[in-house]
Each structure stands twice: as structure tokens, then as C-alpha cells.
XYZ file of C-alpha atoms in Angstrom:
619
model
C -0.292 0.150 0.028
C 1.360 3.222 -0.711
C 1.894 5.950 2.438
C -0.249 8.846 2.539
C 2.624 10.890 1.710
C 2.920 9.200 -1.678
C -0.825 9.010 -2.615
C -0.629 12.800 -1.882
C 2.322 13.542 -4.271
C 0.985 11.383 -7.003
C -2.243 13.278 -7.046
C -0.341 16.408 -8.060
C 2.069 15.260 -10.749
C 1.490 15.182 -14.309
C 2.385 11.302 -14.953
C 1.884 9.574 -11.817
C 2.511 6.110 -13.833
C 6.314 7.105 -13.585
C 6.189 6.499 -9.893
C 3.836 3.802 -8.941
C 5.618 0.562 -10.325
C 3.758 -2.641 -10.726
C 4.404 -2.914 -14.188
C 4.331 -6.538 -16.031
C 7.445 -8.154 -15.358
C 8.202 -6.603 -12.103
C 9.955 -8.687 -9.536
C 8.712 -9.086 -5.748
C 10.409 -10.710 -3.159
C 9.789 -11.447 0.751
C 12.155 -9.049 2.405
C 12.802 -11.520 5.191
C 14.170 -13.864 2.571
C 16.499 -11.566 1.011
C 20.264 -11.224 2.113
C 21.161 -8.334 -0.597
C 19.189 -5.572 -1.721
C 20.303 -3.508 -4.688
C 18.796 -0.382 -6.013
C 19.475 0.201 -9.570
C 19.186 4.097 -10.129
C 18.984 5.429 -13.609
C 19.906 9.039 -13.219
C 17.183 10.268 -15.918
C 13.368 10.010 -16.258
C 11.541 6.868 -16.162
C 10.799 6.982 -20.269
C 14.669 7.235 -20.769
C 15.832 4.955 -18.276
C 13.048 2.134 -19.076
C 14.989 1.980 -22.839
C 18.172 1.324 -21.368
C 19.033 -2.363 -22.218
C 21.756 -2.576 -19.460
C 19.411 -2.309 -16.781
C 17.139 -5.139 -18.067
C 20.305 -7.252 -18.414
C 21.303 -6.693 -14.590
C 17.746 -6.747 -13.431
C 16.848 -10.005 -14.492
C 20.710 -11.454 -13.837
C 20.469 -10.296 -9.836
C 17.118 -11.354 -9.735
C 17.797 -14.614 -10.638
C 19.574 -15.328 -7.177
C 16.790 -16.335 -4.644
C 18.192 -14.382 -2.029
C 18.979 -10.914 -3.867
C 16.698 -8.613 -4.783
C 17.140 -5.712 -7.369
C 14.817 -2.875 -7.636
C 14.576 0.200 -9.602
C 14.320 3.987 -9.173
C 14.751 6.924 -11.577
C 15.117 10.503 -11.160
C 11.799 12.082 -10.816
C 10.746 15.010 -13.117
C 10.521 18.508 -11.879
C 6.812 18.198 -10.547
C 7.389 15.246 -8.530
C 10.938 16.375 -7.222
C 9.299 19.464 -5.696
C 6.231 17.267 -4.116
C 8.873 15.035 -2.556
C 10.928 17.826 -1.075
C 7.954 19.523 0.089
C 6.315 16.433 1.631
C 9.920 15.131 2.840
C 9.219 12.025 0.944
C 12.716 10.222 0.316
C 13.377 8.870 -2.965
C 12.003 5.029 -3.068
C 12.368 2.095 -5.207
C 9.269 1.210 -7.467
C 9.090 -2.307 -6.309
C 8.947 -2.096 -2.704
C 8.491 1.589 -2.089
C 11.408 1.397 0.291
C 13.765 4.257 0.486
C 17.136 4.209 -1.116
C 18.701 3.999 2.385
C 17.139 0.663 3.062
C 19.304 -0.944 0.810
C 22.800 -2.687 0.879
C 24.049 -1.058 -2.581
C 22.779 1.713 -4.258
C 23.999 1.506 -7.998
C 24.049 4.417 -10.729
C 24.666 3.650 -14.376
C 26.987 6.422 -15.947
C 25.609 6.516 -19.548
C 25.994 10.558 -20.362
C 28.091 13.389 -18.629
C 25.522 15.825 -18.508
C 23.625 13.205 -16.212
C 26.102 13.725 -13.317
C 24.036 16.344 -11.274
C 20.903 14.241 -11.524
C 23.114 11.811 -9.681
C 23.099 14.525 -6.848
C 19.542 15.215 -7.050
C 18.882 11.524 -6.673
C 21.151 11.209 -3.609
C 19.723 14.705 -2.195
C 16.299 13.322 -2.527
C 17.283 10.101 -0.655
C 18.964 11.780 2.196
C 22.229 10.237 1.117
C 25.351 12.355 1.832
C 27.208 13.093 -1.627
C 30.817 12.325 -0.542
C 31.917 8.877 -0.013
C 34.036 10.114 3.376
C 30.802 11.415 4.748
C 29.007 8.150 4.964
C 29.461 5.678 7.604
C 28.925 1.906 7.631
C 25.231 2.305 8.351
C 24.896 3.842 4.787
C 24.330 1.879 1.380
C 27.499 1.016 -0.597
C 27.442 3.692 -3.513
C 28.373 2.071 -6.668
C 28.667 2.908 -10.336
C 29.084 1.323 -13.536
C 28.708 2.271 -17.406
C 30.659 3.997 -20.209
C 31.289 7.089 -18.367
C 33.267 5.144 -15.602
C 36.308 5.127 -18.311
C 37.063 8.454 -16.730
C 35.439 8.120 -13.116
C 37.275 11.165 -11.813
C 34.902 13.821 -11.660
C 32.451 11.406 -9.806
C 35.277 9.906 -7.716
C 34.964 11.572 -4.516
C 31.014 10.462 -4.306
C 31.410 6.732 -5.183
C 32.692 3.913 -2.796
C 33.102 1.806 -5.633
C 33.096 1.765 -9.536
C 33.107 -0.941 -12.186
C 35.281 -0.897 -15.290
C 33.824 -2.964 -18.334
C 31.110 -5.292 -18.268
C 29.002 -5.695 -15.218
C 27.510 -9.323 -15.589
C 30.211 -10.946 -13.683
C 31.592 -8.055 -11.505
C 28.063 -7.031 -10.170
C 27.239 -10.365 -8.879
C 30.648 -10.796 -7.390
C 30.391 -7.629 -5.441
C 26.957 -8.452 -4.318
C 28.445 -11.861 -2.951
C 31.407 -9.745 -1.329
C 28.461 -7.530 0.458
C 26.445 -10.707 1.492
C 29.547 -12.381 2.990
C 30.599 -9.047 4.897
C 27.138 -8.774 6.535
C 27.222 -12.060 7.881
C 30.780 -11.694 9.081
C 30.126 -8.128 10.440
C 33.453 -6.571 8.757
C 33.966 -2.702 8.334
C 33.171 -1.021 5.283
C 37.018 -0.655 4.459
C 37.722 -4.304 4.780
C 34.610 -5.074 2.404
C 36.219 -2.502 -0.177
C 39.562 -4.012 -0.087
C 38.052 -7.504 -0.907
C 36.142 -5.859 -3.796
C 39.259 -4.286 -5.043
C 40.572 -7.835 -5.808
C 37.427 -8.326 -8.242
C 38.560 -7.784 -11.984
C 37.706 -4.172 -13.159
C 36.808 -2.932 -9.740
C 38.117 0.553 -8.799
C 37.941 2.067 -5.484
C 38.601 5.674 -5.664
C 39.507 6.282 -2.215
C 42.547 3.921 -2.439
C 44.295 6.117 -4.877
C 45.592 9.477 -4.389
C 45.898 12.102 -7.139
C 48.894 15.005 -7.246
C 48.998 17.764 -9.959
C 51.646 20.022 -11.428
C 51.667 23.424 -11.098
C 50.195 23.974 -14.538
C 47.106 22.091 -13.462
C 47.921 18.968 -15.631
C 47.876 15.502 -13.165
C 51.336 14.537 -11.884
C 50.520 11.268 -10.693
C 47.722 8.606 -9.740
C 48.826 6.224 -7.019
C 47.511 3.644 -4.935
C 47.629 4.158 -1.083
C 46.798 0.694 0.080
C 48.826 -2.617 -0.100
C 47.613 -5.122 -2.787
C 45.566 -2.488 -4.758
C 46.594 -2.552 -8.562
C 48.306 0.513 -10.010
C 46.119 0.233 -13.253
C 42.529 -1.277 -13.098
C 41.724 -3.644 -15.837
C 38.141 -3.868 -17.464
C 36.309 -6.938 -16.699
C 35.018 -8.796 -20.025
C 32.736 -11.574 -20.880
C 34.957 -13.401 -22.973
C 32.215 -15.778 -24.687
C 29.034 -13.765 -25.203
C 27.172 -17.340 -25.818
C 27.927 -17.870 -21.972
C 25.519 -15.131 -21.125
C 21.796 -15.669 -22.471
C 20.183 -12.433 -22.952
C 17.311 -11.399 -20.802
C 13.832 -12.653 -21.751
C 11.371 -11.189 -19.103
C 11.415 -7.278 -19.594
C 9.473 -5.133 -17.215
C 7.114 -3.386 -19.537
C 6.518 0.005 -18.760
C 3.172 1.591 -17.962
C 4.338 4.963 -19.337
C 5.727 4.733 -22.836
C 9.280 4.500 -22.613
C 11.453 6.098 -25.603
C 12.306 3.018 -27.085
C 9.428 0.788 -26.057
C 10.189 -2.525 -27.780
C 11.783 -5.648 -27.207
C 15.538 -5.709 -27.645
C 18.167 -8.410 -27.926
C 22.007 -7.714 -28.122
C 23.400 -9.675 -31.084
C 27.003 -8.753 -30.457
C 29.368 -6.507 -28.264
C 32.142 -4.290 -29.471
C 32.977 -3.327 -33.050
C 35.512 -3.876 -35.531
C 35.385 -0.725 -37.618
C 37.870 1.420 -35.497
C 36.185 4.772 -36.128
C 38.459 7.071 -34.126
C 35.844 9.342 -32.670
C 33.912 6.452 -31.354
C 34.564 5.801 -27.758
C 32.313 2.946 -27.187
C 34.037 1.097 -30.113
C 37.125 1.171 -28.073
C 35.631 0.712 -24.600
C 33.952 -2.462 -25.773
C 36.750 -4.176 -27.868
C 37.102 -6.891 -28.956
C 34.249 -7.588 -30.903
C 32.358 -10.807 -29.663
C 28.837 -12.026 -31.162
C 26.223 -14.485 -30.221
C 24.932 -17.706 -31.996
C 22.320 -17.295 -34.275
C 20.222 -19.990 -32.766
C 20.724 -18.661 -29.254
C 19.478 -15.004 -30.539
C 16.573 -16.684 -32.237
C 15.217 -18.518 -28.843
C 15.781 -15.499 -26.682
C 14.153 -13.285 -28.948
C 11.225 -15.692 -29.354
C 10.735 -16.076 -25.750
C 11.320 -12.336 -25.089
C 8.356 -11.319 -27.509
C 6.030 -14.300 -26.124
C 6.847 -12.982 -22.402
C 6.441 -9.335 -22.815
C 3.822 -9.239 -25.813
C 5.837 -6.894 -27.779
C 5.570 -6.480 -31.432
C 8.880 -4.883 -32.433
C 12.169 -6.326 -31.874
C 15.405 -4.551 -32.156
C 18.806 -6.384 -33.280
C 20.864 -4.466 -30.618
C 24.730 -3.637 -31.208
C 27.368 -1.003 -32.147
C 27.158 -2.479 -35.770
C 24.468 -5.181 -36.057
C 25.302 -5.623 -39.859
C 29.037 -6.873 -38.967
C 27.569 -9.962 -37.458
C 29.043 -12.836 -39.538
C 25.556 -14.811 -39.502
C 22.999 -11.848 -39.832
C 21.362 -13.371 -42.942
C 20.640 -16.352 -40.989
C 19.534 -14.587 -37.879
C 17.122 -12.863 -40.107
C 15.837 -16.060 -41.824
C 15.353 -17.721 -38.261
C 13.388 -14.679 -36.919
C 11.129 -14.890 -40.187
C 10.182 -18.442 -39.657
C 7.787 -17.019 -36.664
C 7.995 -13.299 -36.551
C 5.501 -12.350 -39.428
C 2.898 -14.981 -38.028
C 3.207 -13.264 -34.498
C 3.028 -9.694 -36.070
C 6.471 -8.896 -34.812
C 8.611 -6.484 -36.888
C 12.290 -6.305 -36.961
C 14.414 -3.175 -36.361
C 17.989 -2.986 -37.153
C 19.079 0.274 -35.573
C 22.975 0.043 -36.286
C 23.238 -0.742 -40.266
C 26.202 0.689 -42.158
C 25.787 1.984 -45.433
C 28.715 0.102 -46.936
C 26.956 -3.620 -46.322
C 23.451 -2.480 -46.802
C 21.802 -4.575 -49.372
C 18.314 -5.349 -50.914
C 18.248 -8.653 -48.986
C 18.353 -7.067 -45.634
C 15.317 -4.781 -46.486
C 13.352 -7.548 -47.616
C 14.156 -9.487 -44.743
C 13.392 -6.762 -42.232
C 10.156 -5.021 -43.641
C 7.813 -8.104 -43.932
C 5.814 -6.871 -41.059
C 6.643 -3.094 -40.780
C 8.952 -0.712 -42.541
C 10.879 1.418 -40.045
C 12.817 4.738 -40.950
C 16.080 4.612 -42.687
C 18.965 6.287 -41.135
C 22.735 6.266 -42.276
C 25.883 7.840 -40.607
C 28.515 9.277 -43.113
C 29.759 11.360 -40.260
C 31.691 13.813 -42.382
C 30.803 15.625 -45.797
C 34.179 14.866 -47.683
C 36.063 11.744 -48.252
C 39.218 13.190 -46.872
C 37.503 13.852 -43.589
C 36.085 10.506 -43.547
C 39.391 9.152 -44.119
C 40.908 11.197 -41.102
C 38.104 9.785 -38.635
C 38.527 6.084 -40.279
C 35.027 5.797 -41.293
C 36.069 3.607 -44.243
C 33.091 4.434 -46.492
C 33.234 6.180 -50.098
C 30.662 8.135 -52.081
C 30.132 4.986 -54.441
C 29.260 2.976 -51.239
C 26.707 5.869 -50.045
C 25.324 6.101 -53.601
C 24.773 2.219 -53.800
C 23.338 1.904 -50.591
C 20.731 5.103 -51.113
C 19.729 3.551 -54.567
C 18.787 0.179 -52.947
C 16.824 2.130 -50.474
C 14.908 4.183 -53.005
C 14.132 0.960 -55.095
C 12.810 -0.576 -52.037
C 10.183 2.207 -51.577
C 11.862 4.614 -49.194
C 11.383 8.343 -49.758
C 13.068 9.744 -46.895
C 16.585 9.421 -45.406
C 18.166 10.675 -42.070
C 21.870 11.259 -42.129
C 23.929 11.499 -39.217
C 27.167 13.990 -39.543
C 29.444 15.337 -36.804
C 31.098 18.968 -37.037
C 34.140 20.103 -35.238
C 36.007 16.899 -36.154
C 40.140 17.251 -36.221
C 41.290 19.251 -39.257
C 37.908 20.015 -40.377
C 37.452 23.116 -42.684
C 34.670 24.960 -44.018
C 34.921 23.109 -47.349
C 34.155 19.958 -44.853
C 31.062 21.761 -43.570
C 29.896 22.492 -47.387
C 30.634 18.735 -48.205
C 27.686 18.024 -45.686
C 25.075 19.748 -47.534
C 26.700 18.557 -50.918
C 26.187 15.193 -49.780
C 22.437 15.815 -49.088
C 22.035 17.464 -52.501
C 23.729 14.725 -54.378
C 21.360 11.876 -52.441
C 18.333 14.077 -53.585
C 19.718 13.982 -57.233
C 20.232 10.310 -56.963
C 16.490 9.803 -55.977
C 15.121 11.836 -59.018
C 17.729 9.828 -61.230
C 16.450 6.423 -59.969
C 14.088 4.962 -62.352
C 12.733 2.336 -60.217
C 11.992 4.950 -57.233
C 8.485 5.313 -55.843
C 6.125 6.978 -58.533
C 4.736 10.225 -57.898
C 6.363 10.900 -54.224
C 9.088 13.396 -53.519
C 12.139 12.748 -51.361
C 13.452 14.081 -47.977
C 16.776 14.186 -46.627
C 17.155 15.053 -43.054
C 20.663 16.184 -41.731
C 21.354 15.482 -38.195
C 24.493 17.283 -37.143
C 26.059 16.673 -33.619
C 29.170 18.466 -32.152
C 32.194 16.376 -32.048
C 33.441 15.818 -28.276
C 36.889 14.364 -28.113
C 36.375 11.566 -25.486
C 39.175 9.318 -23.369
C 40.254 6.068 -24.728
C 39.966 7.097 -28.343
C 42.732 8.234 -30.737
C 41.020 11.584 -30.520
C 41.586 12.013 -26.823
C 44.585 14.176 -27.434
C 42.743 17.084 -29.491
C 40.959 19.864 -28.139
C 37.161 20.386 -28.774
C 36.279 23.116 -31.198
C 35.341 26.303 -29.416
C 31.673 27.005 -28.985
C 32.098 30.125 -31.267
C 33.750 27.988 -33.858
C 30.807 25.562 -33.852
C 28.021 28.159 -34.015
C 29.874 29.561 -37.049
C 30.172 26.236 -38.539
C 26.424 25.682 -37.831
C 25.546 29.087 -39.543
C 27.705 27.949 -42.664
C 25.927 24.819 -42.934
C 22.342 26.431 -43.202
C 23.784 28.957 -45.610
C 24.957 25.945 -47.816
C 21.836 24.326 -48.109
C 19.688 25.292 -50.925
C 16.882 22.839 -51.225
C 13.609 22.881 -49.161
C 14.056 18.984 -49.478
C 16.838 18.946 -47.071
C 16.113 19.626 -43.424
C 18.772 20.552 -40.982
C 19.191 19.617 -37.201
C 21.916 20.357 -35.084
C 22.968 20.145 -31.404
C 23.488 22.912 -28.831
C 27.394 23.464 -29.006
C 27.138 24.797 -25.251
C 25.891 21.357 -23.958
C 28.422 19.622 -26.082
C 31.159 21.606 -24.482
C 30.103 21.031 -20.923
C 30.137 17.264 -22.009
C 33.750 17.566 -23.012
C 34.642 19.406 -19.755
C 33.510 16.059 -17.605
C 34.531 13.546 -19.979
C 38.150 14.773 -19.818
C 37.795 16.391 -16.237
C 39.352 15.254 -12.811
C 38.413 15.217 -9.184
C 38.844 19.000 -8.781
C 35.362 18.857 -10.383
C 33.272 17.435 -7.527
C 32.730 20.507 -5.567
C 31.975 22.352 -8.674
C 29.076 19.550 -9.508
C 27.926 20.039 -5.800
C 27.753 23.839 -6.192
C 26.234 23.718 -9.878
C 23.416 21.376 -8.370
C 22.777 23.514 -5.461
C 22.250 26.465 -7.693
C 19.746 24.593 -9.675
C 21.725 22.825 -12.477
C 20.038 19.058 -13.064
C 18.031 17.649 -16.102
C 21.038 19.389 -17.957
C 20.611 17.022 -20.961
C 17.002 18.584 -21.657
C 17.271 21.702 -23.507
C 14.629 23.490 -21.517
C 16.117 23.159 -17.975
C 19.736 23.670 -19.363
C 21.172 26.580 -17.709
C 24.369 27.513 -19.445
C 24.897 30.901 -18.029
C 24.508 29.367 -14.121
C 27.386 26.674 -15.336
C 29.588 29.579 -16.203
C 28.899 31.537 -13.258
C 29.564 28.360 -11.148
C 32.926 27.845 -12.728
C 33.889 31.406 -12.041
C 32.830 31.220 -8.447
C 34.688 28.167 -7.973
C 38.103 29.363 -9.722
C 37.844 26.394 -12.388
C 38.779 27.119 -16.175
C 36.438 24.891 -18.304
C 38.687 25.522 -21.354
C 41.490 23.779 -19.553
C 39.725 20.563 -19.823
C 37.640 21.016 -22.991
C 39.784 23.200 -25.321
C 43.200 22.185 -24.531
C 45.593 19.330 -26.333
C 46.836 16.846 -24.641
C 50.534 15.473 -25.037
C 50.720 11.999 -26.237
C 53.168 11.457 -23.001
C 50.941 13.335 -20.605
C 49.276 11.432 -17.471
C 45.672 11.991 -17.840
C 42.850 11.523 -15.069
C 42.147 8.090 -16.976
C 45.484 7.015 -16.950
C 45.303 4.489 -14.390
C 42.149 2.813 -16.352
C 42.967 0.080 -18.733
C 40.242 -1.137 -21.429
C 42.339 -3.279 -23.241
C 43.399 -1.069 -26.153
C 47.118 0.353 -25.534
C 47.945 3.731 -25.170
C 50.852 3.242 -28.059
C 48.107 2.200 -30.395
C 46.031 5.124 -29.765
C 48.950 7.269 -30.584
C 49.516 5.580 -33.562
C 46.037 6.001 -34.747
C 46.121 9.549 -33.766
C 49.072 10.111 -35.995
C 47.488 8.103 -38.769
C 44.554 10.378 -38.552
C 46.580 13.593 -38.881
C 48.219 11.678 -41.997
C 44.768 11.227 -43.607
C 45.420 7.374 -43.542
C 42.789 4.562 -42.790
C 42.990 1.405 -40.989
C 40.868 -1.399 -42.128
C 38.265 -3.415 -39.681
C 40.039 -5.426 -37.354
C 38.504 -8.819 -38.407
C 40.129 -8.380 -41.663
C 43.572 -7.958 -40.009
C 44.968 -7.667 -36.594
C 46.748 -4.335 -35.829
C 47.793 -5.234 -32.478
C 45.712 -2.899 -30.350
C 46.383 -4.902 -27.368
C 42.569 -6.080 -26.662
C 43.555 -9.693 -27.542
C 45.087 -9.900 -24.209
C 41.658 -9.846 -22.679
C 40.829 -13.032 -24.605
C 43.956 -14.638 -24.096
C 44.264 -15.033 -27.763
C 43.615 -13.765 -31.196
C 40.061 -12.146 -31.640
C 39.253 -13.650 -34.630
C 39.957 -16.617 -36.821
C 41.912 -14.745 -39.756
C 41.442 -17.576 -42.344
C 37.809 -16.508 -42.398
C 36.658 -12.932 -43.545
C 33.399 -11.917 -42.003
C 32.812 -8.797 -43.557
């Protein structure tokens, strides 16, 4: 039963379904039979968090243990946050309605740098002190995972424990240590020392950071015996050993991506130099077609979803994709289930793929050339040519598509205004292709939508060394792009360069940013990823008040021999390889996909042998 305070709050908010729980697929357990309670916190709204596949994977995985209970909590929207503060209603989980302080572990996923102040807002609502040093043994263990842990330092002072890499093995190992610690009655410090021995677990308090006079990091050193100088990410060597989840919680309020999803592979072979995920999740490992077919069929049967997404960084690189689609089409059309491939590459787009993914419903078509000229595509190692773009678009038009969405970036290393003009020229050439194609849909026009993001250099990529383009430069390029478009059939969307600037600050920041995050939150900065709630001027005033120069982090080149805030994080790819790829980028040289040839990036050491059988060619 809801407490009176919660009932009162729900009566005054716009979408109470975000906060009630009770969705089909939710897991409920008897508290007296539970030894470990884990609160999975997503630092954004219910609709965004319920679209996150990682939460679904870990929710099912932890709840398979009879004596563990994983529950969910999300960042309340503005109206609910105000109600909770007024009524002194602490942040709770959707399943038990218990406050976060009742849990053994409170875990956050770090997916996006602009969600950092939402983490503080959720801790504030939960009445949990921000800083790890201020929490005693009666407080939950605060843990974090996700891609942003690759540079955990801006948040390091807040968390007791952070996990590098893939959580399917790490998180159960941490929960097992917590269960053991509770039974033995050991201290929090002793528990953390034990957890530090789990592969990929990083205990920020066990490391000291010193700085040079000019502000750069001087050294990051362990302050406890037995703690590794570098933390190596955890990895699942065989993806077939971990079955995809088959019992999603089906949201009551429509999620951003409200559909079934099965992860077909992890990692990527492409080596795009701007793509952090492509480096963090190396090497590529795929699941067998038969396993995927069974998981997808069970998932749709258990949830009632009528759309299933084949999820990965590059689904069309699965060596058995055609077989997977054939297997799915044995049952999906009869069950009125449509297929979605959200990560197709234009260079292996084919008529066969279109036919096999549109038997029930035709979804939108999106390609990502990323840059408007071949020179710049070579710099970023996109490895696609205009001929491949032309071929892919012609196939699409012949299969009945009349609209294409194109993803680009601006602010890329070595970029000029000619490259910006190339974005508009690419869109114009695609329009001309449409009208030249004799097999296009009759009597219908074409629409090309350009979506242009601001490039943010990220840690653990070959472009970690480059400065981000300035806000002023990016705004000038956005203006030039608009002026370069001369057709009403081309629509242009672009990101706010100010939010990208702030993203860069925290992507490449260090521990000195923690007090700034607290101050910014106190000044009303949260939901920074939502345009209507992003207060750039407040952020800049906070930087000035705290005596921190944001340009030092975002707009400064990093020397290839410099100690970075993430130098003690090992994601498999060697520093030497990143430097080599950076130098090749400046020379406009490309590197072929790594399943064609091994370039010794270092990731194979995580598998204990070659990543691929190079006697076969999977592309």
C-alpha cells in the first residue's frame, strides 16, 4: 500500500505512472528472505531509463538469485521532485517503495556526462550524503558502472566503488562480497579491500592524485597494499555464456524505445577514431544465431511486444546476420512482430536486408556518413566512400524509401569550412540520386534530414589528445551549414554547442570538478541534458565562482606523453596504439576493420588469444 505522503504527491503530478511501479514483469520478493538488496538507479526520467538495455540485463541477472533483490529507481521529473521535497518523501524504489537508505547497495549507471548533477539530485532526495567520506557503515554502498566510468574522476569522490567494463560478472561478485561481509560483520573498508580484488573494480578512495603547477595531473598512485596501479576492465570472453534477458519489465508509461531488444554482439571491428564505445567494448564478440532466435522468441512471448530490435554497435557486422533474419522470419511475421536494425552501415546495406526486415513493418532509414568529404572520412577512419553511399541510397529508393536521415558531426579534427559545405553537398547529391533512379516510388518526393552533432573528444580514443572546437567556431560552422543548403527537401538539425562543451569538460575532467558539480546542483543545475532545463549561464558563473577554467579541460590539447585523469584505467587498447591511430588520422590514413587484419591494439590480451579466426573473412 502507498503511504499517505506518496498518495498525496501522486495526486499532484502530471504522469503518476512514472512513480507507481507494478508493471508486468516486475520482480517482488519477501524482504525477510533477502540477504542483499540492490537499488538500480538511472539518473534520468522513467521513460529514458526504461529504454536502457543494460538495466534489463542486470535486473534479470541479479533477481535470479533467490536471496538477492534488485529494484529500480529513476530521477523524478520537476513536479514530482518538488512534491517529494515539500512532503519530505525520500526517493524510493518502484518495487518495495522503500527509501534508498534501506538498501545494501545503491548503483548508478553512468551513460552520459550531463546526467552527473541528476545523480546528486537523486542522492539529495534520498537523504544520502554526496561524498563517500561522509557516509558511515550504516549507509548503503554507492556503486557505479557504465561507459563514463572510463574517466570516473569527476565523480570519484562520491562513489565507494566503480566498475570498469562489463557488469554481468562484476556486479554479482560485488553482491556476493556484500552478502559475505554482512554475515561476518566486517567494516566497510575491509569490504572495499576485498572488492578491489574483483577484476575491473575501482575503489577511488584507495588512490591519491597529485597535480603539477600548471594544473595537469602529475601522478595517480595507490595508497593501499595489494591495490593494482592500473585497473583492467572486466570482460565476458564468450557472449554465448550469458543468455540475453527474456523477461523485460514492460513500462506503464511509454518509454523512449518501447520495444523488445536482443543484443546480437558486443564491441565493434570498425575502429572509427571518434567512437568511444568502439574502443571501450573491444574486442567484438558475437552470439550464435540459434541462441539469439530462442531468446528473441521467448522475449516477445513473455512481454507481448510487436517490435524487436537487434541491438549492437554494428549489427550488420554479425557474420551470420542473414541466418539470424531467416530464423526470425520463420515466426515473427505470423506473430506480427517486426524487426528493427538500428545500427546498419551503408557499406553493407543490401536489398536482402531490406526485404528481410520489412516483412511486417517498414521503419525509418538512417545512415551515418559522419563527415561530408572523403578526406575527413579518412581522418576519422569511417571507411566508407561516396560510391558506397550512392549504392546504399539507390537500394533504399528502389525498395520504396522516400526519406533518409543522415548523421554527421562537426568540429572534427582538421575540419575546414569545405568539409562543412560537403555535408550539404552530400545531401543534395542524394536528392539528385533519387530523381535519377528509374525504380523510385512513383509520384512521391524525397526528404533528406541532416542531423549534425558537435564532436566531443573522448578518453580512450585516438582523438583524446585533440582539443574540442570552441563554442564560437561550432556556431559559425552551424550557420555556414544552413547557408550551404539550397533545397527545401533538405532539413537540418544540429545540437547545442554549449551542452557539448560541458560534456567535454566532464568527459576529460578530474577530481577537482566534484565540488563544482555540487555547487552547480545547489544553484539549480540538473536535467542538463534537457534543453528547457539547461542553464549555461549558471554553469559558467559556477565555474568562475569556484576558480575553475572549463577551457582547460575542453579546449586544450593533451600531449601524447601526458598523465591523464584516466591513465590508471585499462580498457585493453594500449596507449601506444591510440597514439599510432592519432598520427595516422593527421596523415589522413585509414585502418581496415580489425577482423580483416589484426593491428595489435592490445584487446586480444583480454581474451588470451586472437580475437578472430583470420582464415575467415566476416565482412
